[in-house]
Short mmCIF file of C-alpha atoms and ligand atoms in Angstrom, two decimals:
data_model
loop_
_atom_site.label_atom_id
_atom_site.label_comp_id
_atom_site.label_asym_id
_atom_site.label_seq_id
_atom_site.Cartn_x
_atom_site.Cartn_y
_atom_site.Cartn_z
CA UNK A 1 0.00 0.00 0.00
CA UNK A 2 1.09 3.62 -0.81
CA UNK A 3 1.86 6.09 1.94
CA UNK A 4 0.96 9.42 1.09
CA UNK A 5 1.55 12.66 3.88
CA UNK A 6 -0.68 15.33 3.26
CA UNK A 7 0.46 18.82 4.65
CA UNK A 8 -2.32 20.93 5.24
CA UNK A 9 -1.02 25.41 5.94
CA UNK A 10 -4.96 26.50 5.56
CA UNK A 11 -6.76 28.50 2.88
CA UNK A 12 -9.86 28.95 1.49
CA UNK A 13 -9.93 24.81 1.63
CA UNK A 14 -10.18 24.89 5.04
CA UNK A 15 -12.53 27.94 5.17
CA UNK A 16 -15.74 28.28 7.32
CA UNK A 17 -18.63 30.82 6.24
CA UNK A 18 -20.99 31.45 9.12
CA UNK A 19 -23.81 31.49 6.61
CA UNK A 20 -23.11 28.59 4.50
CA UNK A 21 -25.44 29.58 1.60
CA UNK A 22 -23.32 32.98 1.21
CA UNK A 23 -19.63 31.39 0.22
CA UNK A 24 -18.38 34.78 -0.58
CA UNK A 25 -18.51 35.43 2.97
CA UNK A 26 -15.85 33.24 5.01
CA UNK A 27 -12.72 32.70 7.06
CA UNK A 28 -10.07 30.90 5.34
CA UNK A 29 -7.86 28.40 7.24
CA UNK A 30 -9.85 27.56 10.08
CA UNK A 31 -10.25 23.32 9.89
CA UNK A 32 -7.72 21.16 10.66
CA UNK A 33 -6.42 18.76 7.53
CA UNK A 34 -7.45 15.82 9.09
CA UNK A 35 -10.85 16.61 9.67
CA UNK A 36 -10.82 17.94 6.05
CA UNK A 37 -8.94 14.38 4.79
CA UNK A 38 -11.75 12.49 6.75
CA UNK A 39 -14.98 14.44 5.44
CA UNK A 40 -13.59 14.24 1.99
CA UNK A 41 -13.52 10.12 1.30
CA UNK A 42 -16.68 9.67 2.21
CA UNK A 43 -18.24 9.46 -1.85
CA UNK A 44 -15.45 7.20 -2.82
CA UNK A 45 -16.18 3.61 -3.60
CA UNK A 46 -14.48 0.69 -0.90
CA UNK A 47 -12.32 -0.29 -3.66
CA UNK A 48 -10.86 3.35 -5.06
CA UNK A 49 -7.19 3.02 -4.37
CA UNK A 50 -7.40 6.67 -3.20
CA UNK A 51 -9.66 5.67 -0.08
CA UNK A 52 -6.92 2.42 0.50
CA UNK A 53 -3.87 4.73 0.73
CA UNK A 54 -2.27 5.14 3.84
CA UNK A 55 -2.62 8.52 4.25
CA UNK A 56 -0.92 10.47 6.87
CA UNK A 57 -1.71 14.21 7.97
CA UNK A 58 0.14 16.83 9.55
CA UNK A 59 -0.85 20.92 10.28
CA UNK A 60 2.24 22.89 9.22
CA UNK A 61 0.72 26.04 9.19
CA UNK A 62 -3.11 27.59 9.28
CA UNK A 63 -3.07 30.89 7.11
CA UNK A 64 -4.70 32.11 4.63
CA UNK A 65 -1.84 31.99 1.55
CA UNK A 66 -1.81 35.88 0.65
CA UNK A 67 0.01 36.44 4.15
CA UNK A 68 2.66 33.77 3.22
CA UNK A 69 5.45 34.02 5.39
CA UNK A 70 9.35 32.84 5.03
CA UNK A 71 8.55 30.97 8.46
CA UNK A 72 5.61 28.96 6.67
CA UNK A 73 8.12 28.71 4.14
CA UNK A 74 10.69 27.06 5.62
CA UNK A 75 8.50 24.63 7.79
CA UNK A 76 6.69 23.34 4.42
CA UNK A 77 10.16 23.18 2.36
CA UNK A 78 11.68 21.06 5.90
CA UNK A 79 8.46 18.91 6.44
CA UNK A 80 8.36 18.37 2.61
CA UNK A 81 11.84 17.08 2.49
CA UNK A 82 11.73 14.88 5.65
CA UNK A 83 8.36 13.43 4.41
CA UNK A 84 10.38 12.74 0.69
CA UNK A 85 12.87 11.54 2.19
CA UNK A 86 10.92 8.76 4.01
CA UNK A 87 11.46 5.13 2.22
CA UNK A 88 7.91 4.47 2.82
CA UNK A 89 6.32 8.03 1.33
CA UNK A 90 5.20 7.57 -2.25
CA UNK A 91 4.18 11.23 -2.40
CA UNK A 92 3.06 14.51 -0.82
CA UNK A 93 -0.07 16.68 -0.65
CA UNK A 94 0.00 20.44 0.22
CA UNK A 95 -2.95 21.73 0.87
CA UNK A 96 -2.76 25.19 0.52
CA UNK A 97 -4.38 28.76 -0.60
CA UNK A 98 -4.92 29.97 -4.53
CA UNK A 99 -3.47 33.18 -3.41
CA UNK A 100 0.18 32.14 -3.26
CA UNK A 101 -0.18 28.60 -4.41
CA UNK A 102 1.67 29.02 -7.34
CA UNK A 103 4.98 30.51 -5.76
CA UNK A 104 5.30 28.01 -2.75
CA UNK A 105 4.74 25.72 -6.01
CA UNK A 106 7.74 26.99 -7.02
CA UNK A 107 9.43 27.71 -3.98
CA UNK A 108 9.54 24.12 -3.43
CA UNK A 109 10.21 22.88 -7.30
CA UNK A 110 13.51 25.34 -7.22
CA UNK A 111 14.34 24.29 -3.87
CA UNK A 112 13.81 20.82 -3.91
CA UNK A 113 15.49 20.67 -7.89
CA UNK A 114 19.26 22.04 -6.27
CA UNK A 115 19.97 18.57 -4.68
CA UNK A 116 20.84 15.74 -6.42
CA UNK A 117 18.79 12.78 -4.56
CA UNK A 118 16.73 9.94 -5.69
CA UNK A 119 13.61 11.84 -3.35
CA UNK A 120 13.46 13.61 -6.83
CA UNK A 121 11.07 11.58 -8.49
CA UNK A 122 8.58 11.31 -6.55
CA UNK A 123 5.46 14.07 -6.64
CA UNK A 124 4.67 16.89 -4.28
CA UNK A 125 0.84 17.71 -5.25
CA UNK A 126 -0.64 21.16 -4.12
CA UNK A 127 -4.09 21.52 -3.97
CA UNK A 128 -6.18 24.34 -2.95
CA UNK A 129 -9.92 25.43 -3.47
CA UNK A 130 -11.94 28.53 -3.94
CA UNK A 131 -15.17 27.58 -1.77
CA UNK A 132 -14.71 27.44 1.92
CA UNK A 133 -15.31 24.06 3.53
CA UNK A 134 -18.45 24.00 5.01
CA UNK A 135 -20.39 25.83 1.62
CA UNK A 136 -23.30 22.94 0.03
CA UNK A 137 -20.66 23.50 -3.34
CA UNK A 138 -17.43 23.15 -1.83
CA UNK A 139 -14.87 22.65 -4.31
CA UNK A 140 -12.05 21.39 -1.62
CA UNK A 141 -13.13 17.75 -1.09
CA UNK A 142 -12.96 17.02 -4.52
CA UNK A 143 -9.43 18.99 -5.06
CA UNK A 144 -7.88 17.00 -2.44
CA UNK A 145 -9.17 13.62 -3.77
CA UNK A 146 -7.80 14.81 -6.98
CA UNK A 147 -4.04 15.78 -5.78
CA UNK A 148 -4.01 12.41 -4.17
CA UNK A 149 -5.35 10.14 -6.72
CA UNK A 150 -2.51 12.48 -8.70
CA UNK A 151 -0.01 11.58 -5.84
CA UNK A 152 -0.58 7.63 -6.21
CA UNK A 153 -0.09 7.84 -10.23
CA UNK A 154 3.23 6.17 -11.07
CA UNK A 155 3.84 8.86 -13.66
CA UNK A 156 3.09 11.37 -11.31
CA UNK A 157 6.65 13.43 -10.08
CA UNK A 158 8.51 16.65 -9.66
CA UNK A 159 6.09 19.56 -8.16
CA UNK A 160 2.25 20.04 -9.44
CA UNK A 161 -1.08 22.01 -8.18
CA UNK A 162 -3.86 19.97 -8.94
CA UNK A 163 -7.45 22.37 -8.76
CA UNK A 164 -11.04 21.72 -10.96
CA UNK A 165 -9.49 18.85 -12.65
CA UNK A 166 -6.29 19.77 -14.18
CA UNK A 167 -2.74 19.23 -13.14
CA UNK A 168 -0.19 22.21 -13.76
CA UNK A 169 3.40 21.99 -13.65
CA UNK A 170 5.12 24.39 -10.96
CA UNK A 171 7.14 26.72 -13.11
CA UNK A 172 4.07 27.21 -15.39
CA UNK A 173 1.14 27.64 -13.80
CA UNK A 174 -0.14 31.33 -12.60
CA UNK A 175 -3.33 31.84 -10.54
CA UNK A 176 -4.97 34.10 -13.91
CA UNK A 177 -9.11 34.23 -12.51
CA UNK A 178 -9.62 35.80 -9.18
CA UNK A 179 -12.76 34.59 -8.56
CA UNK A 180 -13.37 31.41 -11.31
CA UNK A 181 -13.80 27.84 -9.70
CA UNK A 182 -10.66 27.12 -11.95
CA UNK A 183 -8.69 30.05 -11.59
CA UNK A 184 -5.51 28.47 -12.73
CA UNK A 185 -3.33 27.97 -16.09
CA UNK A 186 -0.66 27.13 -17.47
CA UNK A 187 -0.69 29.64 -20.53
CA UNK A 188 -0.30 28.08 -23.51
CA UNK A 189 1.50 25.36 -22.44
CA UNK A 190 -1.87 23.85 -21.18
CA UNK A 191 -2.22 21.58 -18.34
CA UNK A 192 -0.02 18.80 -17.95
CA UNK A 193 -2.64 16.26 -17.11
CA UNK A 194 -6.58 15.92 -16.37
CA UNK A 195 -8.12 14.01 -13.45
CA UNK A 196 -11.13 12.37 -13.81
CA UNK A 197 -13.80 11.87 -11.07
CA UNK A 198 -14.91 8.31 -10.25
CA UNK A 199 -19.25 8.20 -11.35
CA UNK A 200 -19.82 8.08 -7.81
CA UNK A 201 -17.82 11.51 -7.03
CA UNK A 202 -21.09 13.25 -7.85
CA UNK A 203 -19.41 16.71 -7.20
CA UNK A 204 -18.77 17.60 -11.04
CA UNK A 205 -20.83 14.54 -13.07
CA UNK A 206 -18.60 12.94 -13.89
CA UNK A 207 -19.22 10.29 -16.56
CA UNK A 208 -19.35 6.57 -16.46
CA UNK A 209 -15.60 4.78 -15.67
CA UNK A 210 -13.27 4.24 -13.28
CA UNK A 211 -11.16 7.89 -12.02
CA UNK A 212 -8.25 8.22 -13.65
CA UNK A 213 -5.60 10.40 -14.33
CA UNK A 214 -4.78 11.63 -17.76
CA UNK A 215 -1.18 12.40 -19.08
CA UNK A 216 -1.14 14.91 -21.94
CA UNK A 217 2.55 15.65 -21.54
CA UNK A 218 5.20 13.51 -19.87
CA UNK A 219 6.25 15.70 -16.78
CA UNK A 220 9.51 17.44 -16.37
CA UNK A 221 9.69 16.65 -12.81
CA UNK A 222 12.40 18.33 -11.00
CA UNK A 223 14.06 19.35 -13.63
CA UNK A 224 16.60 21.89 -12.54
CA UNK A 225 15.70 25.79 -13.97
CA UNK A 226 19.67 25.76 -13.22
CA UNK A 227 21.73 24.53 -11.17
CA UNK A 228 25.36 25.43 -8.99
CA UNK A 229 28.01 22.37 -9.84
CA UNK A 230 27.52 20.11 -6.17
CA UNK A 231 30.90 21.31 -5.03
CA UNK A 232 29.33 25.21 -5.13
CA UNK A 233 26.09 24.70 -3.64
CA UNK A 234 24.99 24.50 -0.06
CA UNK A 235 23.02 21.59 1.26
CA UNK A 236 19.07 21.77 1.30
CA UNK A 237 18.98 22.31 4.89
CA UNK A 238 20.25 25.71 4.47
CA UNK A 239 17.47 27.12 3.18
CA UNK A 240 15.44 26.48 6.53
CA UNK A 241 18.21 26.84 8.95
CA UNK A 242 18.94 30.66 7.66
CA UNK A 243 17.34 32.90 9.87
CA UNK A 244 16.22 35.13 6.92
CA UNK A 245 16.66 34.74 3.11
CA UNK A 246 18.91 37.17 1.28
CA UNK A 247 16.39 40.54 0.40
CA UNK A 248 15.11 40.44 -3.09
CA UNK A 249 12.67 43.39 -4.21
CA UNK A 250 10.76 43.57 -7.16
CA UNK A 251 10.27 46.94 -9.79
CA UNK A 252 8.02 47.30 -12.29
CA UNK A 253 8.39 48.80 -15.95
CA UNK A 254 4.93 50.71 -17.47
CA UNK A 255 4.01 53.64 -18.94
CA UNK A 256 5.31 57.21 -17.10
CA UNK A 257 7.48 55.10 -15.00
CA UNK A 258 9.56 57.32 -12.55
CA UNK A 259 12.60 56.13 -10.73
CA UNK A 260 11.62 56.97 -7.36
CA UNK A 261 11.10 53.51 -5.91
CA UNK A 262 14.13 52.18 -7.00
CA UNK A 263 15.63 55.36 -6.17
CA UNK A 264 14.44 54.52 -2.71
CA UNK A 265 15.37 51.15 -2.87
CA UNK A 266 19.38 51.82 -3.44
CA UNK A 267 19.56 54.95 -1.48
CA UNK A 268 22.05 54.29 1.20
CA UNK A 269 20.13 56.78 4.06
CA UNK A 270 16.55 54.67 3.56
CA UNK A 271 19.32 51.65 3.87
CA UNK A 272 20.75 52.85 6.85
CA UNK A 273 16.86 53.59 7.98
CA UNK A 274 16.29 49.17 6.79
CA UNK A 275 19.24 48.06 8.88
CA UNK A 276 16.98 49.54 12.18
CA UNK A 277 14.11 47.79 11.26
CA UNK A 278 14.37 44.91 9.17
CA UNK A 279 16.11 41.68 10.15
CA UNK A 280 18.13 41.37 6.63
CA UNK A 281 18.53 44.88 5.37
CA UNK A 282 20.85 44.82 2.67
CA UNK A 283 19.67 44.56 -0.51
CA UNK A 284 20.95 41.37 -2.22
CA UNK A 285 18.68 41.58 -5.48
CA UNK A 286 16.15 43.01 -7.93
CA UNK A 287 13.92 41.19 -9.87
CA UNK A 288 12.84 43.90 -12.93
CA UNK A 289 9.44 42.94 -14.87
CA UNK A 290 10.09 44.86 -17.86
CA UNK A 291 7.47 45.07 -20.71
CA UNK A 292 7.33 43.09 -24.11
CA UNK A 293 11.22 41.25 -24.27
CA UNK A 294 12.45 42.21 -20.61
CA UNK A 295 12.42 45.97 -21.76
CA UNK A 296 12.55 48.95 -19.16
CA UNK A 297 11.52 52.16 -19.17
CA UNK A 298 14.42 54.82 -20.17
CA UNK A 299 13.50 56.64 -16.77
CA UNK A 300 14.77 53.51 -14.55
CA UNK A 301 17.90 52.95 -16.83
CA UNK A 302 20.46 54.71 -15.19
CA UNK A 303 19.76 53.40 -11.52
CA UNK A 304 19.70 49.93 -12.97
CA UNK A 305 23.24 50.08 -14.58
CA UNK A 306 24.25 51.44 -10.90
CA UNK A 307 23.02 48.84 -9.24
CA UNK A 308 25.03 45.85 -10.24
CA UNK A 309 28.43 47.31 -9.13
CA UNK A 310 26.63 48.18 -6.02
CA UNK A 311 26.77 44.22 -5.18
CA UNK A 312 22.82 44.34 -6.05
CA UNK A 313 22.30 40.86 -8.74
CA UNK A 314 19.59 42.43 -11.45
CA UNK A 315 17.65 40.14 -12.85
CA UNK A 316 15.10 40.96 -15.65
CA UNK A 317 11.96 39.31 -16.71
CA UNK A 318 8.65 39.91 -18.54
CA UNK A 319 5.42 41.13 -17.19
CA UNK A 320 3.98 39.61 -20.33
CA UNK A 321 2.62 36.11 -19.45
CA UNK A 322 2.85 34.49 -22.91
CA UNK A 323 5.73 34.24 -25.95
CA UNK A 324 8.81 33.66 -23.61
CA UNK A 325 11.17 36.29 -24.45
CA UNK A 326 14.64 36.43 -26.23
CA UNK A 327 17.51 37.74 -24.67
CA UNK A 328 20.43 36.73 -26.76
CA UNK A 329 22.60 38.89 -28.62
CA UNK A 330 23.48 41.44 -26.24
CA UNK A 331 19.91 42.76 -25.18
CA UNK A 332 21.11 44.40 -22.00
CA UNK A 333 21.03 47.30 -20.33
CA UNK A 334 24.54 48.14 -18.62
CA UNK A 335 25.38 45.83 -15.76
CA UNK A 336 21.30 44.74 -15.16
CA UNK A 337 21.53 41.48 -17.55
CA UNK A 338 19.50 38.77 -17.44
CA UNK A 339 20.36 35.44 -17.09
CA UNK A 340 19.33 32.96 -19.37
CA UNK A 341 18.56 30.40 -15.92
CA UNK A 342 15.18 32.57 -15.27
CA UNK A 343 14.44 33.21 -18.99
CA UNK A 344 10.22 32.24 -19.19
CA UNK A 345 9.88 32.74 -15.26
CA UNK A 346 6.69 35.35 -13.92
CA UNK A 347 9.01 38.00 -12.02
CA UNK A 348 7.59 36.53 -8.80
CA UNK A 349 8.51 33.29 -9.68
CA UNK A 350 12.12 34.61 -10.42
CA UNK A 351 12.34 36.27 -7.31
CA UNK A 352 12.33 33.02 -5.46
CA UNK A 353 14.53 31.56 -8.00
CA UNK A 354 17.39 34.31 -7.21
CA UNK A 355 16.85 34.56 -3.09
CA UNK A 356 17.40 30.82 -2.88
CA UNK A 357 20.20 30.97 -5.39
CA UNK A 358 21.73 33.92 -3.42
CA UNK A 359 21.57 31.54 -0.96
CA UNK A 360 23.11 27.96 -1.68
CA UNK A 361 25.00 28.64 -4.43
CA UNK A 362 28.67 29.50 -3.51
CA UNK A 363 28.54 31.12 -7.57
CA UNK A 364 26.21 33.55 -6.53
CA UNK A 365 27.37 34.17 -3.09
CA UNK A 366 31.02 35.32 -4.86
CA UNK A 367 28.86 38.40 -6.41
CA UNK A 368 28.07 39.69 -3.04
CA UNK A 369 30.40 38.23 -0.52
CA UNK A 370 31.32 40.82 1.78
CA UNK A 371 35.05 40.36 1.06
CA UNK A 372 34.04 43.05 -1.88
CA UNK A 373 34.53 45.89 0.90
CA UNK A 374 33.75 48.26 -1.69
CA UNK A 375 30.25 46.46 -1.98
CA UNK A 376 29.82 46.78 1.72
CA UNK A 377 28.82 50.86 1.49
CA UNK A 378 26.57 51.11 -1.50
CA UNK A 379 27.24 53.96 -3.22
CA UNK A 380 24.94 57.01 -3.67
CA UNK A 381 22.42 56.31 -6.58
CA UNK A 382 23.01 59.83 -7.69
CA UNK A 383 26.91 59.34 -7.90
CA UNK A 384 28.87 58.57 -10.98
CA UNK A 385 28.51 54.75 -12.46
CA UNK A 386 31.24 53.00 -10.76
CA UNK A 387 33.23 50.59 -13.18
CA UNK A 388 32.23 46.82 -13.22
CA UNK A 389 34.06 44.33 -12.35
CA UNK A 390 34.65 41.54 -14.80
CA UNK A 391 33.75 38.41 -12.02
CA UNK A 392 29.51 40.50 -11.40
CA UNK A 393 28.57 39.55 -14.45
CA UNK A 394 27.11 36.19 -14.93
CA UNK A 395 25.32 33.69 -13.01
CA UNK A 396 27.24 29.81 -12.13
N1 LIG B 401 -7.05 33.89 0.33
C1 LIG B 401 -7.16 32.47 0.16
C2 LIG B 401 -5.79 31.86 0.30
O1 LIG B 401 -5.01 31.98 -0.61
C3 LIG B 401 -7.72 32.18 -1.17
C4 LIG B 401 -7.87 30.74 -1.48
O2 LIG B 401 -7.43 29.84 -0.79
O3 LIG B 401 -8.50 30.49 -2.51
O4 LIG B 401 -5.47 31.28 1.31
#
């Protein structure tokens, strides 16, 4: 028999509206996992191998996903591991919000795709729902049947969110409907695979048959985005044991851009100002979504060129969600190149790409590593374009 380990951290899936009939209404995260596990295999026929599994459930967290934390974070990424790492675990559910399903997705898929272990192949399913538990339409029982019928496949591997019957691979799938029952896709790389209800699932109608899942691509599984050489890369463990993760901020490019936030952003007084307040105040990274092919506004030029000498890694990407963009021959702008490593990455899901990067890869860590004493004092944005040095550019 399989063991699966289901993770619940809350969401909508374990939401409760005090008026049942009004599911707009409700609390998200407030039902413990097992209680949700329980009331969800009650349809299911004696002989579905999704009721036989040995399922086992643990509460990492109970928030609702938009306040995603680097604690949460690092619990799920350590629980995930030591549940992978088990020789009895086939597989692992997350249940989990919409709102930031798609970067813990990631989060784990980037994480989890640095070490080189046999734990690789098997799945990590998230699921999630958009109808809060206790609603006569509840969408989460279903899900979570889903991500673990997905869990048991023997095809199934590398990270997925299963929702509304499709599967979507981590480094493709964006939450695109705020409000839809599906509010997921995968752009037009499509879903990688479709579950199908058993007849007695009543919950969508499904037709006549036994469930199954349905394979329209053969998954990538962990599939490195990129990866250090073993010798220059920190273990796993890292990532959880580090108090905080290096600081990564995002800009945006659009019309009658101005410069002030990044202005902001590398201005050594509101840095001085950081290093009171914030844990990890030195700005390690900046994740740029440009328009059309990584493009930026001529306003925010200048600062970016600035801020690669300034020990700060720039990394651009797209706000466009479709066409992948094309970044050979040069398209660059000074010092802020992108690397090829996040090239079809949302900026938010190359943000998490470059904080864990900055973090177990010794490659990366060379860019900033404090032995630079000149990139210890970041210079004033407003001061002349210091010269770059030959070992900032590049990534591993
Ligand atoms: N705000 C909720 C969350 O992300 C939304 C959901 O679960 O659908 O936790």
């Amino acid at each position: 028999m399989k063991k699966i380990c289901i993770l619940g951290t809350g969401g909508t899936m374990a939401g409760w509206a005090p008026n049942p009939n009004d599911p707009v209404l409700y609390q998200a995260a407030q039902l413990g996992i097992q209680s949700l596990w329980e009331g969800c295999i009650a349809p299911l026929d004696a002989a579905d191998p999704v009721r036989n599994a040995e399922i086992c459930t643990e509460q990492v967290a109970q928030i609702d996903s938009k306040d995603m934390s680097l604690e949460v974070w690092k619990a799920l990424l350590r629980r995930v591991h030591g549940c992978l790492m088990q020789s009895d675990v086939a597989g692992v559910v997350v249940a989990h919000g919409t709102d930031t399903a798609e970067e813990t997705a990631f989060m784990l898929h980037h994480a989890l795709s640095q070490q080189d272990q046999p734990m690789l192949t098997k799945p990590v399913v998230l699921t999630c729902a958009m109808r809060p538990a206790n609603v006569p339409t509840a969408d989460g029982p279903q899900n979570l049947r889903d991500a673990v019928r997905v869990a048991l496949d023997p095809q199934a591997t590398g990270v997925v969110l299963v929702c509304a019957g499709e599967v979507h691979e981590a480094r493709a799938v964006q939450k695109v409907y705020a409000t839809a029952l599906n509010p997921f896709s995968s752009g037009i790389s499509g879903p990688l695979a479709r579950v199908l209800s058993a007849p007695n699932e009543r919950i969508r109608g499904a037709p006549d048959g036994e469930a199954c899942v349905t394979w329209l691509k053969r998954p990538a599984g962990l599939t490195p985005t990129h990866q250090a050489p073993p010798m220059r890369r920190r273990p796993i463990k890292t990532l959880w044991e580090a108090p905080e993760w290096p600081r990564v901020e995002m800009v945006w490019s659009h019309a009658l851009a101005s410069d002030w936030a990044l202005r902001a952003l590398l201005n050594p007084e509101v840095s001085a100002e950081a290093q009171k307040r914030l844990a990890n105040p030195k700005l390690m990274g900046l994740v740029v979504a440009g328009t059309g092919n990584c493009t930026v506004h001529e306003s925010l030029e200048p600062l970016l060129q600035q801020a690669a000498p300034m020990g700060v890694k720039v990394v651009r990407t797209t706000r466009c969600l479709e066409g992948g963009v094309h970044l050979e021959g040069g398209v660059h702008i000074g010092e802020a190149l992108s690397t090829s490593a996040y090239q079809g990455l949302s900026p938010f899901k190359a943000r998490i790409a470059l904080m864990i990067d900055l973090l177990i890869s010794y490659d990366s860590l060379n860019l900033i590593h404090p032995r630079h004493a000149e990139f210890s004092k970041p210079p004033h944005p407003a001061d002349p374009i210091p010269r770059s040095r030959p070992d900032q550019q590049g990534f591993g």
